[in-house]
Amino acid sequence: MSCKLTANITKENCQYQVAGIKSVYLINLDSNPTFEFKKNPDGTTADNKIISKITLDASESIYKVNFVEGTASFTDDLAVNGNGGKYRTHTVNFTVSEYDYNTINQGNALSLGRFIAIIVDKSGRSIVLGRNNGLSATSFNYASGAADADANGWTTVLAGTELEIAKLLEDESVITPIAATVVVTP
């Protein structure tokens, strides 16, 4: 593969953009979802960059995470190993405030499982992280806070190594038919 630019890098829209995350969805990596990419009018795959459909076994689902507003973020970082090899590190961070049976029950799964994350940012972009190798918890810690106004909750960090920049999802509606009807609060 040639590592050369093939197009100009430009800003094609003139609109406001807001930073931050609106929604976080998780798929269990071992559910083996299949991803279909956007197609051209003639039926050929456009460019393997935009996912238009996610298919899961009927017994599987996509789970939405209810996080504390303003605590979710993600990164897609280039990393270089000691021999000069390059790869991507995908990371998702969020905090959930509940400390109850449901949180503890799902907390074990979050602590020990591997996931694909779908992030919807506040500008409406949907991004798929950990699509090939999954993300696993590097942190799932509770802090109570000491003063009345202190933040409290489960700080969660999921991270993983990938060989691709995170793919875009055509839009959040691709998730809707297969997302759990009950929101799971880890």
mmCIF file of C-alpha atoms in Angstrom, residues 36-128:
data_model
loop_
_atom_site.group_PDB
_atom_site.id
_atom_site.type_symbol
_atom_site.label_atom_id
_atom_site.label_comp_id
_atom_site.label_asym_id
_atom_site.label_seq_id
_atom_site.Cartn_x
_atom_site.Cartn_y
_atom_site.Cartn_z
ATOM 1 C CA GLU A 36 -21.414 -3.407 6.021
ATOM 2 C CA PHE A 37 -19.914 -0.364 4.372
ATOM 3 C CA LYS A 38 -21.706 2.348 2.424
ATOM 4 C CA LYS A 39 -22.164 1.446 -1.229
ATOM 5 C CA ASN A 40 -22.107 3.468 -4.428
ATOM 6 C CA PRO A 41 -25.287 3.624 -6.564
ATOM 7 C CA ASP A 42 -23.902 0.752 -8.695
ATOM 8 C CA GLY A 43 -23.677 -1.479 -5.602
ATOM 9 C CA THR A 44 -19.899 -1.425 -5.193
ATOM 10 C CA THR A 45 -18.462 -0.569 -1.792
ATOM 11 C CA ALA A 46 -17.628 3.141 -1.658
ATOM 12 C CA ASP A 47 -14.398 3.237 0.351
ATOM 13 C CA ASN A 48 -14.602 1.050 3.504
ATOM 14 C CA LYS A 49 -14.711 4.196 5.641
ATOM 15 C CA ILE A 50 -18.424 4.654 6.461
ATOM 16 C CA ILE A 51 -20.384 1.819 8.083
ATOM 17 C CA SER A 52 -23.999 1.664 6.886
ATOM 18 C CA LYS A 53 -25.219 -1.459 8.715
ATOM 19 C CA ILE A 54 -24.350 -3.509 11.794
ATOM 20 C CA THR A 55 -25.699 -7.051 12.044
ATOM 21 C CA LEU A 56 -25.805 -9.031 15.285
ATOM 22 C CA ASP A 57 -27.138 -12.457 16.189
ATOM 23 C CA ALA A 58 -30.773 -12.206 17.380
ATOM 24 C CA SER A 59 -29.711 -12.967 20.963
ATOM 25 C CA GLU A 60 -27.233 -10.050 21.041
ATOM 26 C CA SER A 61 -27.780 -6.319 21.439
ATOM 27 C CA ILE A 62 -26.112 -2.928 21.565
ATOM 28 C CA TYR A 63 -26.210 -1.374 25.035
ATOM 29 C CA LYS A 64 -26.464 2.334 25.777
ATOM 30 C CA VAL A 65 -24.512 3.755 28.720
ATOM 31 C CA ASN A 66 -26.086 6.513 30.834
ATOM 32 C CA PHE A 67 -23.081 8.620 31.819
ATOM 33 C CA VAL A 68 -22.788 11.831 33.819
ATOM 34 C CA GLU A 69 -23.103 14.825 31.474
ATOM 35 C CA GLY A 70 -19.723 16.266 30.547
ATOM 36 C CA THR A 71 -17.679 13.206 31.577
ATOM 37 C CA ALA A 72 -17.482 11.213 28.325
ATOM 38 C CA SER A 73 -14.697 11.567 25.781
ATOM 39 C CA PHE A 74 -12.731 9.458 23.326
ATOM 40 C CA THR A 75 -9.353 9.480 21.619
ATOM 41 C CA ASP A 76 -7.957 7.791 18.524
ATOM 42 C CA ASP A 77 -4.179 8.098 18.911
ATOM 43 C CA LEU A 78 -1.312 7.132 16.642
ATOM 44 C CA ALA A 79 1.224 5.040 18.567
ATOM 45 C CA VAL A 80 4.717 3.948 17.512
ATOM 46 C CA ASN A 81 6.418 0.865 18.945
ATOM 47 C CA GLY A 82 10.157 0.428 19.590
ATOM 48 C CA ASN A 83 10.798 -0.959 16.100
ATOM 49 C CA GLY A 84 9.048 1.904 14.329
ATOM 50 C CA GLY A 85 5.815 -0.021 13.707
ATOM 51 C CA LYS A 86 2.667 2.079 13.923
ATOM 52 C CA TYR A 87 -0.812 1.320 15.246
ATOM 53 C CA ARG A 88 -3.794 3.152 16.754
ATOM 54 C CA THR A 89 -4.901 3.290 20.394
ATOM 55 C CA HIS A 90 -8.650 3.820 20.817
ATOM 56 C CA THR A 91 -9.786 5.036 24.253
ATOM 57 C CA VAL A 92 -13.244 5.820 25.678
ATOM 58 C CA ASN A 93 -13.759 7.552 29.057
ATOM 59 C CA PHE A 94 -17.000 8.125 30.967
ATOM 60 C CA THR A 95 -18.354 8.353 34.515
ATOM 61 C CA VAL A 96 -21.568 6.797 35.820
ATOM 62 C CA SER A 97 -22.898 8.069 39.131
ATOM 63 C CA GLU A 98 -25.072 5.225 40.407
ATOM 64 C CA TYR A 99 -23.823 2.820 43.061
ATOM 65 C CA ASP A 100 -26.552 0.188 43.120
ATOM 66 C CA TYR A 101 -27.197 -3.485 42.311
ATOM 67 C CA ASN A 102 -27.464 -2.909 38.552
ATOM 68 C CA THR A 103 -24.236 -0.910 38.451
ATOM 69 C CA ILE A 104 -22.329 -3.504 40.446
ATOM 70 C CA ASN A 105 -23.758 -6.323 38.296
ATOM 71 C CA GLN A 106 -22.791 -4.617 35.023
ATOM 72 C CA GLY A 107 -19.554 -3.332 36.580
ATOM 73 C CA ASN A 108 -18.054 -6.813 36.647
ATOM 74 C CA ALA A 109 -18.808 -7.203 32.935
ATOM 75 C CA LEU A 110 -17.329 -3.767 32.197
ATOM 76 C CA SER A 111 -14.232 -4.557 34.252
ATOM 77 C CA LEU A 112 -13.535 -7.934 32.645
ATOM 78 C CA GLY A 113 -15.112 -7.870 29.154
ATOM 79 C CA ARG A 114 -14.053 -6.637 25.717
ATOM 80 C CA PHE A 115 -16.244 -4.249 23.767
ATOM 81 C CA ILE A 116 -16.750 -2.322 20.575
ATOM 82 C CA ALA A 117 -17.799 1.252 21.379
ATOM 83 C CA ILE A 118 -19.980 3.518 19.286
ATOM 84 C CA ILE A 119 -19.653 7.169 20.215
ATOM 85 C CA VAL A 120 -22.077 9.856 19.042
ATOM 86 C CA ASP A 121 -20.596 13.305 19.472
ATOM 87 C CA LYS A 122 -22.544 16.502 20.057
ATOM 88 C CA SER A 123 -22.069 17.473 16.400
ATOM 89 C CA GLY A 124 -23.904 14.305 15.312
ATOM 90 C CA ARG A 125 -20.975 12.189 14.121
ATOM 91 C CA SER A 126 -21.087 8.492 15.040
ATOM 92 C CA ILE A 127 -17.696 6.794 15.433
ATOM 93 C CA VAL A 128 -16.915 3.089 15.924
#
